[in-house]
mmCIF file of C-alpha atoms in Angstrom:
data_model
loop_
_atom_site.group_PDB
_atom_site.id
_atom_site.type_symbol
_atom_site.label_atom_id
_atom_site.label_comp_id
_atom_site.label_asym_id
_atom_site.label_seq_id
_atom_site.Cartn_x
_atom_site.Cartn_y
_atom_site.Cartn_z
ATOM 1 C CA MET A 1125 78.212 79.268 -248.100
ATOM 2 C CA GLU A 1126 79.485 81.498 -244.953
ATOM 3 C CA ILE A 1127 83.129 82.976 -244.950
ATOM 4 C CA PRO A 1128 84.531 83.990 -241.265
ATOM 5 C CA ASN A 1129 85.178 87.711 -240.665
ATOM 6 C CA LEU A 1130 85.770 89.682 -237.698
ATOM 7 C CA GLU A 1131 82.347 91.571 -237.340
ATOM 8 C CA TYR A 1132 81.556 90.196 -234.019
ATOM 9 C CA ILE A 1133 85.257 90.949 -232.620
ATOM 10 C CA GLU A 1134 84.446 94.665 -234.576
ATOM 11 C CA LYS A 1135 81.505 94.909 -232.484
ATOM 12 C CA LEU A 1136 83.051 93.697 -229.435
ATOM 13 C CA ALA A 1137 86.286 95.845 -229.388
ATOM 14 C CA ARG A 1138 84.248 99.107 -230.139
ATOM 15 C CA GLY A 1139 86.947 100.866 -231.853
ATOM 16 C CA ASN A 1140 89.551 99.652 -229.034
ATOM 17 C CA GLU A 1141 92.032 98.420 -231.561
ATOM 18 C CA SER A 1142 94.117 96.868 -228.254
ATOM 19 C CA ILE A 1143 90.786 94.919 -227.376
ATOM 20 C CA ARG A 1144 90.114 93.954 -231.273
ATOM 21 C CA ASN A 1145 94.214 92.444 -231.241
ATOM 22 C CA THR A 1146 93.813 90.465 -228.123
ATOM 23 C CA LEU A 1147 90.697 88.996 -229.192
ATOM 24 C CA ILE A 1148 92.425 88.126 -232.535
ATOM 25 C CA GLU A 1149 95.237 86.605 -230.627
ATOM 26 C CA VAL A 1150 93.255 84.529 -228.446
ATOM 27 C CA ILE A 1151 91.371 82.871 -231.276
ATOM 28 C CA LYS A 1152 95.304 82.710 -232.921
ATOM 29 C CA THR A 1153 96.264 80.977 -230.034
ATOM 30 C CA GLU A 1154 93.668 78.816 -229.101
ATOM 31 C CA PHE A 1155 92.270 77.417 -232.362
ATOM 32 C CA PRO A 1156 95.078 75.603 -233.624
ATOM 33 C CA GLU A 1157 94.951 73.384 -230.084
ATOM 34 C CA GLU A 1158 91.549 72.890 -229.946
ATOM 35 C CA LYS A 1159 91.705 71.539 -233.843
ATOM 36 C CA LYS A 1160 94.403 69.394 -232.772
ATOM 37 C CA LYS A 1161 92.353 68.090 -229.660
ATOM 38 C CA TYR A 1162 89.229 67.358 -231.848
ATOM 39 C CA GLN A 1163 90.957 65.710 -234.506
ATOM 40 C CA ASN A 1164 93.382 63.428 -231.860
ATOM 41 C CA SER A 1165 89.912 62.382 -230.572
ATOM 42 C CA ILE A 1166 88.461 61.643 -233.617
ATOM 43 C CA GLU A 1167 91.032 59.217 -234.250
ATOM 44 C CA LYS A 1168 90.599 57.790 -231.284
ATOM 45 C CA LYS A 1169 86.988 57.625 -231.456
ATOM 46 C CA ASP A 1170 86.704 58.710 -228.050
ATOM 47 C CA PHE A 1171 82.814 59.892 -228.234
ATOM 48 C CA LYS A 1172 83.046 61.913 -225.344
ATOM 49 C CA GLU A 1173 86.277 63.737 -226.114
ATOM 50 C CA ILE A 1174 85.109 64.727 -229.506
ATOM 51 C CA GLU A 1175 81.921 66.165 -228.093
ATOM 52 C CA ASP A 1176 83.669 67.941 -225.354
ATOM 53 C CA ASN A 1177 85.899 69.669 -228.372
ATOM 54 C CA VAL A 1178 82.854 70.136 -230.607
ATOM 55 C CA HIS A 1179 81.421 72.103 -227.916
ATOM 56 C CA ARG A 1180 84.879 74.337 -227.424
ATOM 57 C CA ILE A 1181 85.434 75.174 -230.777
ATOM 58 C CA LYS A 1182 81.607 76.048 -231.988
ATOM 59 C CA HIS A 1183 82.024 78.983 -230.344
ATOM 60 C CA LYS A 1184 85.005 80.378 -232.180
ATOM 61 C CA PHE A 1185 82.187 79.828 -235.118
ATOM 62 C CA SER A 1186 80.242 82.410 -233.855
ATOM 63 C CA ILE A 1187 82.826 84.752 -232.933
ATOM 64 C CA LEU A 1188 84.169 84.858 -236.514
ATOM 65 C CA GLY A 1189 80.281 85.296 -237.784
ATOM 66 C CA LEU A 1190 79.360 81.452 -238.731
ATOM 67 C CA GLU A 1191 75.977 81.343 -237.590
ATOM 68 C CA THR A 1192 74.934 78.576 -240.121
ATOM 69 C CA SER A 1193 78.351 76.590 -238.958
ATOM 70 C CA TYR A 1194 77.594 77.253 -235.639
ATOM 71 C CA GLU A 1195 73.777 75.655 -235.323
ATOM 72 C CA LYS A 1196 75.099 72.754 -237.494
ATOM 73 C CA ALA A 1197 77.984 72.561 -234.931
ATOM 74 C CA ASN A 1198 75.633 72.363 -232.170
ATOM 75 C CA GLU A 1199 73.429 69.481 -234.252
ATOM 76 C CA PHE A 1200 76.684 67.497 -234.494
ATOM 77 C CA GLU A 1201 77.163 67.589 -230.868
ATOM 78 C CA LYS A 1202 74.322 66.178 -229.960
ATOM 79 C CA ASN A 1203 74.604 63.740 -232.140
ATOM 80 C CA LEU A 1204 77.877 63.060 -230.493
ATOM 81 C CA ARG A 1205 75.872 62.220 -227.301
ATOM 82 C CA GLU A 1206 74.443 59.655 -228.797
ATOM 83 C CA HIS A 1207 77.675 58.292 -230.190
ATOM 84 C CA ASN A 1208 76.328 59.146 -233.841
ATOM 85 C CA LEU A 1209 79.307 60.440 -235.877
ATOM 86 C CA ASP A 1210 77.348 61.524 -238.939
ATOM 87 C CA PRO A 1211 79.915 61.323 -241.791
ATOM 88 C CA MET A 1212 77.934 64.626 -243.426
ATOM 89 C CA GLN A 1213 78.051 66.341 -239.932
ATOM 90 C CA LYS A 1214 81.553 65.508 -239.735
ATOM 91 C CA ALA A 1215 82.401 66.441 -243.051
ATOM 92 C CA HIS A 1216 80.926 70.154 -242.496
ATOM 93 C CA PHE A 1217 82.597 70.446 -239.488
ATOM 94 C CA ASP A 1218 85.811 69.449 -240.628
ATOM 95 C CA GLN A 1219 85.399 72.297 -243.700
ATOM 96 C CA THR A 1220 84.580 74.966 -241.172
ATOM 97 C CA LEU A 1221 87.889 74.037 -239.363
ATOM 98 C CA LEU A 1222 89.731 74.348 -242.638
ATOM 99 C CA ASP A 1223 88.177 77.607 -243.720
ATOM 100 C CA ILE A 1224 88.952 79.222 -240.381
ATOM 101 C CA SER A 1225 92.362 77.655 -240.541
ATOM 102 C CA LEU A 1226 93.124 79.506 -243.787
ATOM 103 C CA PHE A 1227 91.475 82.957 -242.680
ATOM 104 C CA LEU A 1228 93.604 82.777 -239.095
ATOM 105 C CA LYS A 1229 96.577 83.210 -241.601
ATOM 106 C CA THR A 1230 94.966 86.422 -243.495
ATOM 107 C CA ILE A 1231 94.762 88.105 -240.001
#
């Protein structure tokens, strides 16, 4: 199981604490809003909106070192284009959202 981490952010910041903190703050600000939009689109069963939200959120996965989850989100997004809301893919995506939410509370 993948665990969110700050390795990529640390590489981007190259030791600059200000850049590091800015990147973390952007994620901490954007992620909850994006997660809520995703959940609202799921409730509405609006496939285009779900797909758009998955597309936006999946980039946070890679930034937080979740490469496998990023790839799975890519597949989830592709299936959504065909109006296929695969329950296993959704469950994995939702679990990753939960993992990130918990991680963000620790940093």
